[in-house]
């Protein structure tokens, strides 16, 4: 795609996003009617162990954990801490006249989500991401846009970047009262739409990485779509099938065995250049995800800055020594620059540990990180996966093809409090 076409595409996406935000903004918080709240609960470590060992009594399970060297008292303390907080959230919503339903990750269906006026994940960022994946018109087969607001049940041990500030973990009643009265702000977060390309339009079986079990796909009634002639010719495919889960943070593609090299082909912004890379995986991030894995992959340390400055021919010159005295600040400013807004209509891809010797990458001008509007990926991997927000995994082996994009209408509507 020529540069001017790419620019037009970017401007169009920004205009569409602004239009979507404007339309949603007309839905004033003061007009928000809160009558039904869906509380999405996390699985505590203790509950996970119970699911793994259903044949054991409580006493047997606790003994097994002790034999493993687990601090059972701490596991039970954190379990009870979360459950107590969960009950407090339920009471807070009921006290303002809300009908409340509760759901776990295994029972979070399109029916119960369409029932709610607000979805309330209680736990950490993982529980929020799980809810966001399913608060999707593609998952629910509905155009209803249900807002999400998350509470951190254990702010001492969880950062909770996607959740309300930690103040509201101590004062959840205040948060619920403010939401009920419309005293909050809307925040729109871009999400990644994942479209599989092929010749038959089937969706591969997915796996819930948290529970290591197969996921029952709820998008069973949708049909694969024919690709238009241009796209079909460009990517050598006949059909497309949109996955039902939207990624709020990132989509990762790579070999399951981390020691094995991932061999991938990328086409950026539908250009005619096929970029070939061998690496430790590909991370495609949103603005929301830029504070997470995206930063972990690309961040530098003060030691990195110091090593770079020491490699300069004039490393002992006064101006270099002055920089070396501020390596912490330089690293911090660089890392802060990796972040971009949650409502940004662009994707940012990062090639993790790209091999840069011999013929790799091809072409040599291929950047290990860049902003794009769309990215097409073809796998030449042996035993790889495509993973949405570290939770839902699909096989992505040799010949598999996918297109990653952001659509303004897919943005997640969240509630924010100062």
CSV table of C-alpha atoms in Angstrom, one decimal:
chain,number,residue,atom,x,y,z
A,1,UNK,CA,0.0,0.0,0.0
A,2,UNK,CA,1.5,3.4,-1.0
A,3,UNK,CA,2.3,5.8,1.8
A,4,UNK,CA,-0.5,8.2,0.9
A,5,UNK,CA,-3.0,5.3,1.1
A,6,UNK,CA,-1.7,4.3,4.5
A,7,UNK,CA,-2.0,7.9,5.7
A,8,UNK,CA,-5.6,8.1,4.4
A,9,UNK,CA,-6.4,4.8,6.2
A,10,UNK,CA,-4.9,6.1,9.5
A,11,UNK,CA,-6.9,9.4,9.2
A,12,UNK,CA,-10.1,7.4,8.4
A,13,UNK,CA,-9.6,5.2,11.5
A,14,UNK,CA,-9.0,8.2,13.7
A,15,UNK,CA,-12.1,9.9,12.4
A,16,UNK,CA,-14.2,6.8,12.9
A,17,UNK,CA,-12.9,6.4,16.5
A,18,UNK,CA,-13.6,10.1,17.2
A,19,UNK,CA,-17.1,9.6,15.8
A,20,UNK,CA,-17.6,6.5,17.9
A,21,UNK,CA,-16.4,8.3,21.0
A,22,UNK,CA,-18.6,11.3,20.3
A,23,UNK,CA,-21.7,9.1,20.0
A,24,UNK,CA,-20.8,7.2,23.2
A,25,UNK,CA,-20.1,10.5,25.0
A,26,UNK,CA,-23.6,11.7,24.2
A,27,UNK,CA,-24.6,8.9,26.6
A,28,UNK,CA,-23.8,11.1,29.6
A,29,UNK,CA,-22.8,9.4,32.8
A,30,UNK,CA,-25.7,11.3,34.5
A,31,UNK,CA,-28.1,9.4,32.2
A,32,UNK,CA,-26.6,6.0,33.0
A,33,UNK,CA,-29.3,3.8,34.6
A,34,UNK,CA,-27.8,1.3,37.0
A,35,UNK,CA,-30.3,-1.5,37.9
A,36,UNK,CA,-28.5,-4.8,37.3
A,37,UNK,CA,-24.8,-5.5,38.1
A,38,UNK,CA,-22.9,-8.7,37.1
A,39,UNK,CA,-20.1,-9.5,39.5
A,40,UNK,CA,-17.3,-11.5,37.8
A,41,UNK,CA,-15.3,-13.4,40.4
A,42,UNK,CA,-11.7,-14.5,40.2
A,43,UNK,CA,-10.6,-18.0,41.0
A,44,UNK,CA,-8.3,-17.9,44.1
A,45,UNK,CA,-5.3,-20.1,44.3
A,46,UNK,CA,-7.2,-22.3,46.8
A,47,UNK,CA,-10.1,-22.7,44.4
A,48,UNK,CA,-7.7,-23.6,41.5
A,49,UNK,CA,-6.2,-26.4,43.7
A,50,UNK,CA,-9.7,-27.6,44.5
A,51,UNK,CA,-10.5,-27.8,40.8
A,52,UNK,CA,-7.3,-29.7,40.1
A,53,UNK,CA,-7.9,-32.2,42.9
A,54,UNK,CA,-11.7,-32.7,43.1
A,55,UNK,CA,-11.3,-36.2,44.5
A,56,UNK,CA,-9.6,-34.9,47.7
A,57,UNK,CA,-11.3,-33.7,50.9
A,58,UNK,CA,-10.4,-30.4,52.3
A,59,UNK,CA,-8.1,-32.0,54.9
A,60,UNK,CA,-6.4,-34.1,52.2
A,61,UNK,CA,-6.0,-31.2,49.9
A,62,UNK,CA,-4.4,-29.1,52.5
A,63,UNK,CA,-2.0,-31.9,53.5
A,64,UNK,CA,-1.1,-32.3,49.8
A,65,UNK,CA,-0.3,-28.6,49.6
A,66,UNK,CA,1.9,-28.8,52.7
A,67,UNK,CA,3.7,-31.8,51.4
A,68,UNK,CA,4.5,-29.7,48.3
A,69,UNK,CA,5.9,-27.0,50.5
A,70,UNK,CA,3.0,-24.5,50.0
A,71,UNK,CA,2.2,-22.0,52.8
A,72,UNK,CA,-1.4,-23.3,53.2
A,73,UNK,CA,-2.2,-20.7,55.9
A,74,UNK,CA,-1.3,-17.8,53.5
A,75,UNK,CA,-3.2,-19.4,50.6
A,76,UNK,CA,-6.3,-19.7,52.9
A,77,UNK,CA,-5.8,-16.1,54.2
A,78,UNK,CA,-5.7,-14.7,50.6
A,79,UNK,CA,-8.7,-16.8,49.6
A,80,UNK,CA,-10.8,-15.5,52.5
A,81,UNK,CA,-9.6,-12.0,51.9
A,82,UNK,CA,-10.9,-12.1,48.4
A,83,UNK,CA,-14.2,-13.7,49.3
A,84,UNK,CA,-14.8,-11.1,52.1
A,85,UNK,CA,-14.1,-8.3,49.6
A,86,UNK,CA,-16.4,-10.0,47.0
A,87,UNK,CA,-19.3,-10.1,49.5
A,88,UNK,CA,-18.6,-6.4,50.3
A,89,UNK,CA,-18.9,-5.5,46.7
A,90,UNK,CA,-22.2,-7.4,46.4
A,91,UNK,CA,-23.6,-5.6,49.4
A,92,UNK,CA,-22.5,-2.2,48.1
A,93,UNK,CA,-24.5,-2.7,44.8
A,94,UNK,CA,-27.5,-4.1,46.6
A,95,UNK,CA,-27.5,-1.2,49.0
A,96,UNK,CA,-28.1,1.2,46.1
A,97,UNK,CA,-31.0,-0.9,44.8
A,98,UNK,CA,-29.2,-3.0,42.2
A,99,UNK,CA,-30.1,-6.5,41.4
A,100,UNK,CA,-26.9,-8.6,41.5
A,101,UNK,CA,-25.8,-11.8,39.8
A,102,UNK,CA,-22.5,-13.5,40.2
A,103,UNK,CA,-20.5,-15.4,37.6
A,104,UNK,CA,-17.1,-17.2,37.5
A,105,UNK,CA,-14.9,-17.5,34.4
A,106,UNK,CA,-16.5,-20.9,33.6
A,107,UNK,CA,-20.1,-19.6,33.7
A,108,UNK,CA,-19.5,-16.2,32.0
A,109,UNK,CA,-21.9,-16.6,29.1
A,110,UNK,CA,-23.4,-14.2,26.5
A,111,UNK,CA,-26.8,-14.5,28.1
A,112,UNK,CA,-25.8,-13.4,31.6
A,113,UNK,CA,-23.6,-10.6,30.2
A,114,UNK,CA,-26.4,-9.2,28.0
A,115,UNK,CA,-28.6,-9.1,31.2
A,116,UNK,CA,-26.3,-6.7,33.0
A,117,UNK,CA,-26.2,-2.9,33.0
A,118,UNK,CA,-22.6,-3.0,34.2
A,119,UNK,CA,-20.0,-5.8,34.4
A,120,UNK,CA,-17.9,-5.7,37.6
A,121,UNK,CA,-14.8,-7.9,37.7
A,122,UNK,CA,-13.5,-8.3,41.2
A,123,UNK,CA,-9.9,-9.5,41.6
A,124,UNK,CA,-6.9,-8.4,39.5
A,125,UNK,CA,-6.1,-7.4,36.0
A,126,UNK,CA,-6.6,-11.0,34.8
A,127,UNK,CA,-10.2,-11.1,35.9
A,128,UNK,CA,-10.7,-7.7,34.2
A,129,UNK,CA,-9.2,-9.0,30.9
A,130,UNK,CA,-11.3,-12.1,31.0
A,131,UNK,CA,-14.5,-9.9,31.3
A,132,UNK,CA,-13.3,-7.5,28.6
A,133,UNK,CA,-12.6,-10.4,26.2
A,134,UNK,CA,-16.3,-11.5,26.6
A,135,UNK,CA,-17.8,-8.0,26.8
A,136,UNK,CA,-17.8,-8.0,23.0
A,137,UNK,CA,-20.5,-7.8,20.3
A,138,UNK,CA,-18.6,-10.7,18.6
A,139,UNK,CA,-18.9,-12.9,21.7
A,140,UNK,CA,-22.4,-11.9,22.7
A,141,UNK,CA,-23.7,-11.7,19.1
A,142,UNK,CA,-25.3,-8.4,20.1
A,143,UNK,CA,-24.6,-4.7,19.5
A,144,UNK,CA,-25.2,-3.9,23.2
A,145,UNK,CA,-22.2,-2.1,24.7
A,146,UNK,CA,-22.1,-3.0,28.4
A,147,UNK,CA,-19.6,-0.9,30.5
A,148,UNK,CA,-17.1,-2.5,32.8
A,149,UNK,CA,-15.7,-1.3,36.1
A,150,UNK,CA,-13.1,-3.4,38.1
A,151,UNK,CA,-12.3,-3.6,41.8
A,152,UNK,CA,-8.9,-4.7,43.1
A,153,UNK,CA,-9.6,-7.3,45.9
A,154,UNK,CA,-6.0,-7.4,47.1
A,155,UNK,CA,-4.2,-4.1,46.4
A,156,UNK,CA,-1.3,-5.2,48.6
A,157,UNK,CA,-0.3,-7.9,46.2
A,158,UNK,CA,-1.8,-6.8,42.9
A,159,UNK,CA,-1.0,-3.6,40.9
A,160,UNK,CA,-4.4,-3.6,39.2
A,161,UNK,CA,-3.6,-1.1,36.4
A,162,UNK,CA,-7.0,-1.8,34.7
A,163,UNK,CA,-9.0,-1.5,37.9
A,164,UNK,CA,-10.2,1.5,40.0
A,165,UNK,CA,-7.6,3.2,42.1
A,166,UNK,CA,-6.6,1.4,45.3
A,167,UNK,CA,-8.5,4.0,47.3
A,168,UNK,CA,-11.7,2.3,46.2
A,169,UNK,CA,-10.6,-1.1,47.5
A,170,UNK,CA,-10.8,0.5,50.9
A,171,UNK,CA,-13.9,2.4,50.1
A,172,UNK,CA,-16.0,0.4,47.6
A,173,UNK,CA,-19.3,1.8,48.9
A,174,UNK,CA,-18.2,5.3,47.8
A,175,UNK,CA,-17.3,4.0,44.3
A,176,UNK,CA,-20.7,2.3,43.9
A,177,UNK,CA,-22.6,5.4,45.1
A,178,UNK,CA,-20.7,7.6,42.6
A,179,UNK,CA,-21.4,5.1,39.8
A,180,UNK,CA,-25.1,5.0,40.7
A,181,UNK,CA,-25.3,8.8,40.8
A,182,UNK,CA,-23.5,9.2,37.5
A,183,UNK,CA,-20.4,10.8,39.0
A,184,UNK,CA,-17.8,9.2,36.8
A,185,UNK,CA,-16.1,9.4,33.4
A,186,UNK,CA,-16.3,7.1,30.4
A,187,UNK,CA,-13.0,5.7,29.1
A,188,UNK,CA,-12.8,4.1,25.7
A,189,UNK,CA,-10.2,1.4,25.2
A,190,UNK,CA,-9.3,0.1,21.7
A,191,UNK,CA,-9.3,-3.6,21.2
A,192,UNK,CA,-7.8,-6.0,18.6
A,193,UNK,CA,-10.1,-7.9,16.3
A,194,UNK,CA,-8.5,-11.2,15.2
A,195,UNK,CA,-9.6,-12.7,11.8
A,196,UNK,CA,-8.4,-16.1,10.7
A,197,UNK,CA,-7.9,-16.5,7.0
A,198,UNK,CA,-8.0,-19.8,5.1
A,199,UNK,CA,-9.9,-21.9,2.6
A,200,UNK,CA,-12.8,-23.3,4.8
A,201,UNK,CA,-13.4,-20.6,7.5
A,202,UNK,CA,-13.3,-23.0,10.4
A,203,UNK,CA,-12.3,-21.9,13.9
A,204,UNK,CA,-9.6,-24.1,15.6
A,205,UNK,CA,-10.4,-25.4,19.0
A,206,UNK,CA,-9.2,-23.0,21.7
A,207,UNK,CA,-7.8,-23.5,25.2
A,208,UNK,CA,-8.4,-21.6,28.4
A,209,UNK,CA,-4.8,-21.2,29.6
A,210,UNK,CA,-5.9,-20.4,33.2
A,211,UNK,CA,-7.6,-23.7,33.7
A,212,UNK,CA,-5.9,-25.7,30.9
A,213,UNK,CA,-9.2,-26.8,29.5
A,214,UNK,CA,-10.9,-26.6,26.1
A,215,UNK,CA,-13.1,-23.6,25.7
A,216,UNK,CA,-16.7,-24.0,24.4
A,217,UNK,CA,-17.0,-21.5,21.6
A,218,UNK,CA,-20.2,-19.5,21.8
A,219,UNK,CA,-20.0,-18.1,18.3
A,220,UNK,CA,-21.4,-21.3,16.8
A,221,UNK,CA,-24.2,-19.6,14.8
A,222,UNK,CA,-22.0,-17.3,12.7
A,223,UNK,CA,-20.9,-18.3,9.3
A,224,UNK,CA,-17.5,-17.8,7.7
A,225,UNK,CA,-17.3,-15.0,5.1
A,226,UNK,CA,-15.9,-15.0,1.6
A,227,UNK,CA,-12.8,-12.8,1.2
A,228,UNK,CA,-13.1,-10.1,-1.5
A,229,UNK,CA,-11.1,-10.9,-4.7
A,230,UNK,CA,-8.3,-8.5,-3.9
A,231,UNK,CA,-7.7,-9.8,-0.3
A,232,UNK,CA,-8.1,-13.4,-1.4
A,233,UNK,CA,-5.5,-13.0,-4.1
A,234,UNK,CA,-3.1,-11.1,-1.9
A,235,UNK,CA,-3.2,-13.6,1.0
A,236,UNK,CA,-3.9,-16.7,-1.0
A,237,UNK,CA,-7.1,-17.5,1.0
A,238,UNK,CA,-10.8,-17.9,0.2
A,239,UNK,CA,-12.6,-17.4,3.5
A,240,UNK,CA,-12.3,-15.4,6.7
A,241,UNK,CA,-13.6,-16.1,10.3
A,242,UNK,CA,-13.6,-13.5,13.1
A,243,UNK,CA,-12.7,-14.9,16.5
A,244,UNK,CA,-15.3,-14.1,19.2
A,245,UNK,CA,-12.8,-12.7,21.7
A,246,UNK,CA,-11.4,-9.1,21.4
A,247,UNK,CA,-7.9,-8.5,22.8
A,248,UNK,CA,-7.7,-5.6,25.2
A,249,UNK,CA,-4.0,-5.9,25.9
A,250,UNK,CA,-2.3,-7.9,23.2
A,251,UNK,CA,-2.2,-10.8,20.9
A,252,UNK,CA,0.9,-13.0,21.1
A,253,UNK,CA,2.1,-15.5,18.5
A,254,UNK,CA,5.0,-17.9,19.1
A,255,UNK,CA,6.1,-21.4,19.7
A,256,UNK,CA,4.8,-23.1,22.8
A,257,UNK,CA,8.4,-24.3,23.7
A,258,UNK,CA,10.1,-21.0,24.5
A,259,UNK,CA,13.5,-22.4,23.5
A,260,UNK,CA,12.3,-23.0,19.9
A,261,UNK,CA,12.6,-20.3,17.3
A,262,UNK,CA,9.4,-18.8,15.9
A,263,UNK,CA,9.4,-18.4,12.2
A,264,UNK,CA,6.9,-15.9,11.0
A,265,UNK,CA,6.0,-13.7,7.9
A,266,UNK,CA,4.4,-10.3,8.4
A,267,UNK,CA,2.6,-7.9,6.0
A,268,UNK,CA,2.2,-4.4,7.4
A,269,UNK,CA,-0.7,-2.2,6.4
A,270,UNK,CA,-1.5,-4.5,3.4
A,271,UNK,CA,1.7,-3.4,1.7
A,272,UNK,CA,3.4,-5.5,-0.9
A,273,UNK,CA,6.4,-6.3,1.2
A,274,UNK,CA,6.6,-9.7,3.0
A,275,UNK,CA,8.7,-9.3,6.1
A,276,UNK,CA,10.3,-12.6,7.3
A,277,UNK,CA,11.6,-13.0,10.8
A,278,UNK,CA,13.0,-15.6,13.2
A,279,UNK,CA,12.5,-14.7,16.8
A,280,UNK,CA,11.1,-15.6,20.2
A,281,UNK,CA,7.6,-14.5,19.3
A,282,UNK,CA,5.5,-11.6,18.2
A,283,UNK,CA,3.5,-9.3,20.5
A,284,UNK,CA,0.9,-7.0,19.0
A,285,UNK,CA,-0.3,-4.5,21.5
A,286,UNK,CA,-3.0,-1.9,22.1
A,287,UNK,CA,-2.5,1.4,24.0
A,288,UNK,CA,-4.0,-0.3,27.1
A,289,UNK,CA,-1.5,-3.2,26.7
A,290,UNK,CA,1.4,-0.7,26.3
A,291,UNK,CA,1.8,-0.6,30.1
A,292,UNK,CA,2.0,-4.4,30.2
A,293,UNK,CA,3.9,-7.0,28.1
A,294,UNK,CA,4.7,-4.4,25.4
A,295,UNK,CA,6.8,-2.4,28.0
A,296,UNK,CA,8.4,-5.5,29.4
A,297,UNK,CA,9.6,-6.6,26.0
A,298,UNK,CA,10.9,-3.2,25.0
A,299,UNK,CA,12.0,-1.4,28.2
A,300,UNK,CA,15.7,-0.6,29.0
A,301,UNK,CA,17.4,-0.4,32.3
A,302,UNK,CA,19.8,2.2,33.6
A,303,UNK,CA,22.6,-0.4,33.1
A,304,UNK,CA,21.7,-0.6,29.4
A,305,UNK,CA,22.0,3.1,29.1
A,306,UNK,CA,25.3,3.1,31.0
A,307,UNK,CA,26.7,0.3,28.8
A,308,UNK,CA,25.8,2.2,25.7
A,309,UNK,CA,27.4,5.4,26.8
A,310,UNK,CA,30.5,3.6,27.8
A,311,UNK,CA,30.8,2.2,24.3
A,312,UNK,CA,31.1,5.6,22.8
A,313,UNK,CA,34.7,6.6,21.6
A,314,UNK,CA,34.6,9.7,23.9
A,315,UNK,CA,33.0,7.9,26.9
A,316,UNK,CA,35.2,9.9,29.2
A,317,UNK,CA,34.3,13.3,27.8
A,318,UNK,CA,32.6,15.7,30.2
A,319,UNK,CA,29.3,15.7,28.2
A,320,UNK,CA,29.1,11.9,28.3
A,321,UNK,CA,30.0,11.7,31.9
A,322,UNK,CA,27.2,14.1,32.6
A,323,UNK,CA,24.8,11.8,30.8
A,324,UNK,CA,26.2,8.8,32.7
A,325,UNK,CA,25.3,10.6,35.9
A,326,UNK,CA,21.6,10.6,34.8
A,327,UNK,CA,21.2,7.1,33.4
A,328,UNK,CA,18.2,6.3,35.7
A,329,UNK,CA,16.3,9.4,34.4
A,330,UNK,CA,17.2,8.6,30.7
A,331,UNK,CA,16.0,5.0,31.1
A,332,UNK,CA,12.8,6.2,32.8
A,333,UNK,CA,12.1,8.7,30.1
A,334,UNK,CA,12.7,6.1,27.4
A,335,UNK,CA,10.4,3.6,29.0
A,336,UNK,CA,7.7,6.2,29.6
A,337,UNK,CA,7.8,6.9,25.8
A,338,UNK,CA,6.8,3.3,25.1
A,339,UNK,CA,3.3,4.0,26.4
A,340,UNK,CA,0.5,5.3,24.1
A,341,UNK,CA,-3.1,6.2,24.8
A,342,UNK,CA,-5.8,3.5,25.5
A,343,UNK,CA,-8.0,4.9,22.7
A,344,UNK,CA,-5.2,5.0,20.1
A,345,UNK,CA,-6.5,3.5,16.8
A,346,UNK,CA,-3.1,2.0,16.0
A,347,UNK,CA,-1.5,-1.3,16.9
A,348,UNK,CA,2.2,-1.6,18.0
A,349,UNK,CA,3.9,-4.8,17.1
A,350,UNK,CA,7.1,-6.0,18.8
A,351,UNK,CA,9.4,-8.7,17.6
A,352,UNK,CA,10.7,-10.4,20.7
A,353,UNK,CA,14.5,-11.2,20.5
A,354,UNK,CA,14.7,-11.0,16.7
A,355,UNK,CA,17.5,-12.9,15.1
A,356,UNK,CA,19.7,-10.4,13.2
A,357,UNK,CA,22.5,-12.4,11.6
A,358,UNK,CA,23.0,-13.7,8.1
A,359,UNK,CA,19.9,-13.3,6.0
A,360,UNK,CA,17.6,-12.5,8.9
A,361,UNK,CA,15.5,-10.5,9.1
A,362,UNK,CA,14.4,-10.1,5.5
A,363,UNK,CA,14.4,-7.4,4.4
A,364,UNK,CA,17.1,-6.0,6.6
A,365,UNK,CA,15.2,-2.8,6.9
A,366,UNK,CA,12.3,-4.6,8.8
A,367,UNK,CA,11.9,-2.9,12.1
A,368,UNK,CA,11.6,-5.0,15.3
A,369,UNK,CA,8.9,-2.6,16.6
A,370,UNK,CA,6.6,-0.1,14.9
A,371,UNK,CA,3.1,1.3,14.8
A,372,UNK,CA,0.7,-0.1,12.2
A,373,UNK,CA,-3.0,0.0,11.2
A,374,UNK,CA,-3.1,-3.7,10.3
A,375,UNK,CA,-0.8,-6.6,10.5
A,376,UNK,CA,-1.1,-9.9,8.6
A,377,UNK,CA,0.8,-12.9,10.0
A,378,UNK,CA,1.6,-16.2,8.4
A,379,UNK,CA,3.1,-19.0,10.5
A,380,UNK,CA,5.9,-21.3,9.6
A,381,UNK,CA,6.1,-22.7,13.2
A,382,UNK,CA,6.0,-26.3,14.3
A,383,UNK,CA,3.9,-26.1,17.6
A,384,UNK,CA,2.8,-22.5,18.0
A,385,UNK,CA,-0.1,-20.7,19.5
A,386,UNK,CA,-2.0,-17.4,19.0
A,387,UNK,CA,-2.8,-16.2,22.5
A,388,UNK,CA,-5.4,-13.4,23.3
A,389,UNK,CA,-4.6,-11.5,26.5
A,390,UNK,CA,-2.6,-14.4,28.0
A,391,UNK,CA,-5.9,-16.3,28.5
A,392,UNK,CA,-7.4,-17.8,25.3
A,393,UNK,CA,-5.0,-19.9,23.1
A,394,UNK,CA,-5.5,-21.1,19.5
A,395,UNK,CA,-3.2,-23.4,17.5
A,396,UNK,CA,-1.2,-21.4,15.0
A,397,UNK,CA,1.1,-23.7,13.1
A,398,UNK,CA,2.7,-23.8,9.6
A,399,UNK,CA,0.4,-22.3,7.0
A,400,UNK,CA,-2.0,-20.6,9.5
A,401,UNK,CA,-2.9,-17.0,8.6
A,402,UNK,CA,-4.4,-14.2,10.7
A,403,UNK,CA,-5.2,-10.5,10.3
A,404,UNK,CA,-5.1,-8.2,13.3
A,405,UNK,CA,-6.9,-4.9,13.2
A,406,UNK,CA,-8.6,-2.3,15.4
A,407,UNK,CA,-12.2,-1.2,14.7
A,408,UNK,CA,-13.6,1.8,16.5
A,409,UNK,CA,-16.9,0.0,17.2
A,410,UNK,CA,-15.0,-2.7,19.1
A,411,UNK,CA,-13.8,-0.2,21.7
A,412,UNK,CA,-14.4,-1.3,25.3
A,413,UNK,CA,-16.5,1.1,27.4
A,414,UNK,CA,-15.1,1.4,31.0
A,415,UNK,CA,-16.0,3.5,34.0
A,416,UNK,CA,-13.3,5.6,35.6
A,417,UNK,CA,-13.2,7.4,38.9
A,418,UNK,CA,-10.6,9.9,40.0
